[in-house]
Amino acid sequence: MLLMTACAPAPEPEPVAPVVVVPGIDPVTGLPVDLTPGLNDREPDTCHAADYQYLVGQTEAAVQAAGITRPTRMVSLGGIVSQEEYNSFRINFQLDATGTIVRINCG
C-alpha cells in the first residue's frame, strides 16, 4: 500500500490569494492610519533633511566628510532629545547601537 501512494501524482498547490494593500489601513494590525499630511511627517522640511538621506547607513565620519554647513546633532540610540532645544533648522542624525545613521530629520 505504501508503494502505491509513492507513485501517486503530487497534489496541486492551492492558489495563494494576492495581498491587497488598502491606503489608510495598517497591513499588520488592520487598524486605520491617519493619512493627514503633516501629522505623520514633519512638514515642511525646514532643515533640508531630504538632501542628506544618502547618509543613512553611514557613520558620523561620513557626516563630517559631507561638509554640511547647517547645524547638526548626533542622537545616539536611546538618547534623550529635549523639546526645549528644538531647532527646526538643525539636522538630527539618529544613530543605532553600532553608530550607524538610521534616520535623518529636523529638530
Tab-separated table of N, CA and C in Angstrom:
chain	number	residue	atom	x	y	z
A	1	MET	N	0.813	-1.179	0.000
A	1	MET	CA	0.000	0.000	0.000
A	1	MET	C	0.867	1.257	0.000
A	2	LEU	N	1.942	1.224	0.783
A	2	LEU	CA	2.842	2.377	0.871
A	2	LEU	C	3.483	2.675	-0.477
A	3	LEU	N	3.829	1.648	-1.231
A	3	LEU	CA	4.445	1.852	-2.537
A	3	LEU	C	3.479	2.487	-3.518
A	4	MET	N	2.225	2.196	-3.415
A	4	MET	CA	1.237	2.748	-4.341
A	4	MET	C	1.054	4.242	-4.105
A	5	THR	N	1.137	4.686	-2.857
A	5	THR	CA	0.966	6.114	-2.596
A	5	THR	C	2.182	6.916	-3.033
A	6	ALA	N	3.349	6.272	-3.082
A	6	ALA	CA	4.552	6.964	-3.519
A	6	ALA	C	4.507	7.273	-4.996
A	7	CYS	N	3.745	6.499	-5.784
A	7	CYS	CA	3.669	6.704	-7.226
A	7	CYS	C	2.517	7.624	-7.613
A	8	ALA	N	1.704	7.987	-6.683
A	8	ALA	CA	0.566	8.849	-6.983
A	8	ALA	C	1.060	10.247	-7.336
A	9	PRO	N	0.340	10.940	-8.220
A	9	PRO	CA	0.764	12.303	-8.573
A	9	PRO	C	0.648	13.227	-7.362
A	10	ALA	N	1.543	14.193	-7.320
A	10	ALA	CA	1.552	15.167	-6.218
A	10	ALA	C	0.296	16.021	-6.284
A	11	PRO	N	-0.283	16.358	-5.166
A	11	PRO	CA	-1.483	17.207	-5.195
A	11	PRO	C	-1.124	18.593	-5.709
A	12	GLU	N	-2.075	19.207	-6.394
A	12	GLU	CA	-1.843	20.555	-6.933
A	12	GLU	C	-1.833	21.557	-5.786
A	13	PRO	N	-0.901	22.505	-5.818
A	13	PRO	CA	-0.860	23.501	-4.743
A	13	PRO	C	-2.100	24.388	-4.795
A	14	GLU	N	-2.555	24.781	-3.621
A	14	GLU	CA	-3.713	25.663	-3.555
A	14	GLU	C	-3.288	27.066	-3.970
A	15	PRO	N	-4.134	27.763	-4.718
A	15	PRO	CA	-3.761	29.123	-5.138
A	15	PRO	C	-3.659	30.049	-3.923
A	16	VAL	N	-2.666	30.936	-3.984
A	16	VAL	CA	-2.439	31.895	-2.910
A	16	VAL	C	-3.115	33.199	-3.289
A	17	ALA	N	-3.920	33.719	-2.389
A	17	ALA	CA	-4.616	34.976	-2.654
A	17	ALA	C	-3.609	36.123	-2.629
A	18	PRO	N	-3.692	37.055	-3.575
A	18	PRO	CA	-2.765	38.194	-3.574
A	18	PRO	C	-3.034	39.096	-2.367
A	19	VAL	N	-1.965	39.708	-1.868
A	19	VAL	CA	-2.086	40.623	-0.746
A	19	VAL	C	-2.555	41.970	-1.273
A	20	VAL	N	-3.637	42.468	-0.720
A	20	VAL	CA	-4.192	43.750	-1.137
A	20	VAL	C	-3.847	44.784	-0.073
A	21	VAL	N	-3.137	45.845	-0.485
A	21	VAL	CA	-2.775	46.922	0.439
A	21	VAL	C	-3.798	48.034	0.272
A	22	VAL	N	-4.485	48.342	1.348
A	22	VAL	CA	-5.510	49.382	1.328
A	22	VAL	C	-4.929	50.642	1.942
A	23	PRO	N	-4.923	51.769	1.204
A	23	PRO	CA	-4.410	53.014	1.781
A	23	PRO	C	-5.200	53.394	3.033
A	24	GLY	N	-4.493	53.806	4.058
A	24	GLY	CA	-5.142	54.220	5.290
A	24	GLY	C	-5.386	53.091	6.274
A	25	ILE	N	-4.982	51.852	5.922
A	25	ILE	CA	-5.139	50.704	6.804
A	25	ILE	C	-3.764	50.087	7.031
A	26	ASP	N	-3.373	49.926	8.296
A	26	ASP	CA	-2.106	49.285	8.627
A	26	ASP	C	-2.197	47.824	8.222
A	27	PRO	N	-1.296	47.346	7.331
A	27	PRO	CA	-1.393	45.964	6.857
A	27	PRO	C	-1.126	44.923	7.938
A	28	VAL	N	-0.459	45.294	9.013
A	28	VAL	CA	-0.159	44.345	10.080
A	28	VAL	C	-1.313	44.245	11.071
A	29	THR	N	-1.770	45.408	11.555
A	29	THR	CA	-2.800	45.408	12.592
A	29	THR	C	-4.213	45.454	12.036
A	30	GLY	N	-4.360	45.980	10.805
A	30	GLY	CA	-5.692	46.137	10.230
A	30	GLY	C	-6.418	47.363	10.740
A	31	LEU	N	-5.729	48.184	11.540
A	31	LEU	CA	-6.338	49.383	12.104
A	31	LEU	C	-6.143	50.574	11.172
A	32	PRO	N	-7.046	51.547	11.220
A	32	PRO	CA	-6.897	52.724	10.353
A	32	PRO	C	-5.690	53.567	10.748
A	33	VAL	N	-5.063	54.188	9.748
A	33	VAL	CA	-3.915	55.065	9.941
A	33	VAL	C	-4.296	56.435	9.400
A	34	ASP	N	-4.027	57.477	10.170
A	34	ASP	CA	-4.341	58.839	9.737
A	34	ASP	C	-3.357	59.258	8.653
A	35	LEU	N	-3.859	59.581	7.482
A	35	LEU	CA	-3.009	59.971	6.355
A	35	LEU	C	-2.963	61.484	6.159
A	36	THR	N	-3.415	62.256	7.140
A	36	THR	CA	-3.406	63.702	7.032
A	36	THR	C	-1.973	64.196	6.905
A	37	PRO	N	-1.635	64.939	5.832
A	37	PRO	CA	-0.268	65.429	5.682
A	37	PRO	C	0.149	66.269	6.872
A	38	GLY	N	1.375	66.067	7.312
A	38	GLY	CA	1.917	66.854	8.399
A	38	GLY	C	1.772	66.204	9.760
A	39	LEU	N	0.827	65.274	9.921
A	39	LEU	CA	0.671	64.631	11.213
A	39	LEU	C	1.650	63.480	11.384
A	40	ASN	N	2.001	62.832	10.297
A	40	ASN	CA	2.918	61.700	10.364
A	40	ASN	C	4.314	62.060	9.890
A	41	ASP	N	4.448	63.154	9.201
A	41	ASP	CA	5.739	63.626	8.707
A	41	ASP	C	5.903	65.073	9.145
A	42	ARG	N	7.150	65.452	9.348
A	42	ARG	CA	7.398	66.857	9.676
A	42	ARG	C	7.418	67.634	8.366
A	43	GLU	N	6.488	68.526	8.214
A	43	GLU	CA	6.417	69.348	7.022
A	43	GLU	C	6.411	70.796	7.441
A	44	PRO	N	6.987	71.691	6.771
A	44	PRO	CA	7.901	71.481	5.660
A	44	PRO	C	9.271	71.048	6.149
A	45	ASP	N	10.089	70.620	5.220
A	45	ASP	CA	11.446	70.149	5.530
A	45	ASP	C	12.353	71.371	5.691
A	46	THR	N	12.231	72.052	6.828
A	46	THR	CA	12.928	73.322	7.042
A	46	THR	C	14.438	73.177	7.107
A	47	CYS	N	14.941	72.006	7.492
A	47	CYS	CA	16.392	71.826	7.594
A	47	CYS	C	16.970	71.139	6.357
A	48	HIS	N	16.121	70.827	5.402
A	48	HIS	CA	16.527	70.154	4.165
A	48	HIS	C	17.131	68.780	4.444
A	49	ALA	N	16.527	68.041	5.378
A	49	ALA	CA	16.995	66.692	5.717
A	49	ALA	C	16.915	65.755	4.514
A	50	ALA	N	15.980	65.993	3.627
A	50	ALA	CA	15.839	65.140	2.444
A	50	ALA	C	17.100	65.167	1.582
A	51	ASP	N	17.840	66.266	1.627
A	51	ASP	CA	19.068	66.373	0.835
A	51	ASP	C	20.174	65.451	1.342
A	52	TYR	N	20.034	64.966	2.569
A	52	TYR	CA	21.106	64.176	3.179
A	52	TYR	C	20.703	62.724	3.447
A	53	GLN	N	19.602	62.276	2.856
A	53	GLN	CA	19.148	60.903	3.073
A	53	GLN	C	20.159	59.872	2.560
A	54	TYR	N	21.041	60.275	1.675
A	54	TYR	CA	22.062	59.346	1.182
A	54	TYR	C	23.034	58.929	2.296
A	55	LEU	N	23.019	59.650	3.425
A	55	LEU	CA	23.912	59.318	4.537
A	55	LEU	C	23.348	58.209	5.439
A	56	VAL	N	22.098	57.810	5.225
A	56	VAL	CA	21.541	56.700	6.002
A	56	VAL	C	22.374	55.455	5.719
A	57	GLY	N	22.785	54.781	6.778
A	57	GLY	CA	23.645	53.609	6.647
A	57	GLY	C	25.118	53.940	6.805
A	58	GLN	N	25.445	55.240	6.883
A	58	GLN	CA	26.826	55.681	7.053
A	58	GLN	C	27.094	55.963	8.537
A	59	THR	N	28.283	56.445	8.841
A	59	THR	CA	28.657	56.770	10.221
A	59	THR	C	28.798	58.285	10.391
A	60	GLU	N	29.084	58.695	11.613
A	60	GLU	CA	29.277	60.114	11.905
A	60	GLU	C	30.419	60.695	11.068
A	61	ALA	N	31.416	59.908	10.783
A	61	ALA	CA	32.540	60.376	9.964
A	61	ALA	C	32.071	60.801	8.574
A	62	ALA	N	31.080	60.117	8.024
A	62	ALA	CA	30.551	60.479	6.708
A	62	ALA	C	29.836	61.821	6.759
A	63	VAL	N	29.184	62.113	7.888
A	63	VAL	CA	28.515	63.411	8.055
A	63	VAL	C	29.564	64.516	8.088
A	64	GLN	N	30.643	64.300	8.820
A	64	GLN	CA	31.712	65.295	8.892
A	64	GLN	C	32.363	65.489	7.530
A	65	ALA	N	32.533	64.410	6.779
A	65	ALA	CA	33.144	64.487	5.449
A	65	ALA	C	32.223	65.164	4.439
A	66	ALA	N	30.907	65.161	4.697
A	66	ALA	CA	29.952	65.760	3.760
A	66	ALA	C	30.031	67.281	3.756
A	67	GLY	N	30.663	67.873	4.772
A	67	GLY	CA	30.827	69.322	4.808
A	67	GLY	C	29.522	70.071	4.968
A	68	ILE	N	28.627	69.576	5.780
A	68	ILE	CA	27.335	70.219	5.993
A	68	ILE	C	27.546	71.515	6.774
A	69	THR	N	26.988	72.597	6.257
A	69	THR	CA	27.172	73.898	6.899
A	69	THR	C	26.030	74.246	7.850
A	70	ARG	N	24.955	73.492	7.825
A	70	ARG	CA	23.818	73.716	8.737
A	70	ARG	C	24.139	73.127	10.106
A	71	PRO	N	23.414	73.561	11.137
A	71	PRO	CA	23.593	72.942	12.449
A	71	PRO	C	23.184	71.463	12.390
A	72	THR	N	23.953	70.608	13.041
A	72	THR	CA	23.653	69.179	13.064
A	72	THR	C	23.721	68.668	14.493
A	73	ARG	N	23.106	67.519	14.719
A	73	ARG	CA	23.167	66.885	16.029
A	73	ARG	C	23.113	65.378	15.819
A	74	MET	N	23.998	64.671	16.511
A	74	MET	CA	24.003	63.209	16.508
A	74	MET	C	23.206	62.745	17.726
A	75	VAL	N	22.229	61.902	17.515
A	75	VAL	CA	21.399	61.389	18.601
A	75	VAL	C	21.632	59.887	18.681
A	76	SER	N	22.261	59.458	19.776
A	76	SER	CA	22.569	58.037	19.926
A	76	SER	C	21.317	57.261	20.302
A	77	LEU	N	21.373	55.961	20.123
A	77	LEU	CA	20.264	55.073	20.440
A	77	LEU	C	19.841	55.271	21.888
A	78	GLY	N	18.583	55.561	22.113
A	78	GLY	CA	18.071	55.782	23.458
A	78	GLY	C	18.373	57.161	24.005
A	79	GLY	N	19.008	58.010	23.198
A	79	GLY	CA	19.342	59.359	23.641
A	79	GLY	C	18.093	60.197	23.841
A	80	ILE	N	18.134	61.058	24.820
A	80	ILE	CA	17.001	61.923	25.120
A	80	ILE	C	17.203	63.254	24.406
A	81	VAL	N	16.164	63.684	23.693
A	81	VAL	CA	16.210	64.944	22.961
A	81	VAL	C	15.180	65.875	23.586
A	82	SER	N	15.634	66.962	24.159
A	82	SER	CA	14.748	67.913	24.825
A	82	SER	C	14.029	68.779	23.798
A	83	GLN	N	12.729	68.958	23.994
A	83	GLN	CA	11.968	69.843	23.109
A	83	GLN	C	12.316	71.308	23.362
A	84	GLU	N	12.928	71.605	24.498
A	84	GLU	CA	13.353	72.975	24.781
A	84	GLU	C	14.473	73.390	23.835
A	85	GLU	N	15.219	72.431	23.351
A	85	GLU	CA	16.330	72.712	22.453
A	85	GLU	C	15.933	72.553	20.983
A	86	TYR	N	14.650	72.401	20.701
A	86	TYR	CA	14.192	72.163	19.338
A	86	TYR	C	14.596	73.307	18.416
A	87	ASN	N	15.155	72.966	17.285
A	87	ASN	CA	15.553	73.935	16.269
A	87	ASN	C	15.154	73.338	14.929
A	88	SER	N	14.146	73.883	14.304
A	88	SER	CA	13.625	73.300	13.063
A	88	SER	C	14.621	73.386	11.910
A	89	PHE	N	15.686	74.151	12.061
A	89	PHE	CA	16.695	74.267	11.009
A	89	PHE	C	17.887	73.337	11.230
A	90	ARG	N	17.909	72.620	12.351
A	90	ARG	CA	19.003	71.690	12.654
A	90	ARG	C	18.667	70.308	12.095
A	91	ILE	N	19.693	69.616	11.615
A	91	ILE	CA	19.536	68.261	11.087
A	91	ILE	C	19.929	67.278	12.176
A	92	ASN	N	18.998	66.388	12.535
A	92	ASN	CA	19.270	65.344	13.516
A	92	ASN	C	19.631	64.053	12.800
A	93	PHE	N	20.716	63.449	13.199
A	93	PHE	CA	21.128	62.151	12.673
A	93	PHE	C	20.922	61.132	13.789
A	94	GLN	N	19.940	60.254	13.633
A	94	GLN	CA	19.634	59.235	14.638
A	94	GLN	C	20.552	58.039	14.392
A	95	LEU	N	21.266	57.607	15.438
A	95	LEU	CA	22.235	56.521	15.325
A	95	LEU	C	21.721	55.260	16.011
A	96	ASP	N	22.104	54.092	15.481
A	96	ASP	CA	21.781	52.842	16.162
A	96	ASP	C	22.906	52.491	17.127
A	97	ALA	N	22.856	51.300	17.700
A	97	ALA	CA	23.839	50.894	18.716
A	97	ALA	C	25.252	50.798	18.157
A	98	THR	N	25.393	50.621	16.839
A	98	THR	CA	26.718	50.498	16.238
A	98	THR	C	27.257	51.829	15.727
A	99	GLY	N	26.478	52.921	15.895
A	99	GLY	CA	26.914	54.227	15.413
A	99	GLY	C	26.569	54.481	13.957
A	100	THR	N	25.673	53.670	13.400
A	100	THR	CA	25.244	53.825	12.009
A	100	THR	C	23.998	54.704	11.973
A	101	ILE	N	23.942	55.618	11.016
A	101	ILE	CA	22.786	56.517	10.872
A	101	ILE	C	21.602	55.696	10.361
A	102	VAL	N	20.481	55.764	11.100
A	102	VAL	CA	19.285	55.015	10.712
A	102	VAL	C	18.135	55.933	10.330
A	103	ARG	N	18.224	57.229	10.700
A	103	ARG	CA	17.144	58.156	10.395
A	103	ARG	C	17.692	59.563	10.421
A	104	ILE	N	17.157	60.404	9.534
A	104	ILE	CA	17.569	61.810	9.475
A	104	ILE	C	16.314	62.655	9.469
A	105	ASN	N	16.254	63.635	10.397
A	105	ASN	CA	15.093	64.519	10.451
A	105	ASN	C	15.501	65.882	10.997
A	106	CYS	N	14.546	66.794	11.038
A	106	CYS	CA	14.808	68.140	11.540
A	106	CYS	C	14.515	68.198	13.035
A	107	GLY	N	15.174	69.095	13.710
A	107	GLY	CA	14.867	69.297	15.118
A	107	GLY	C	16.047	69.715	15.889
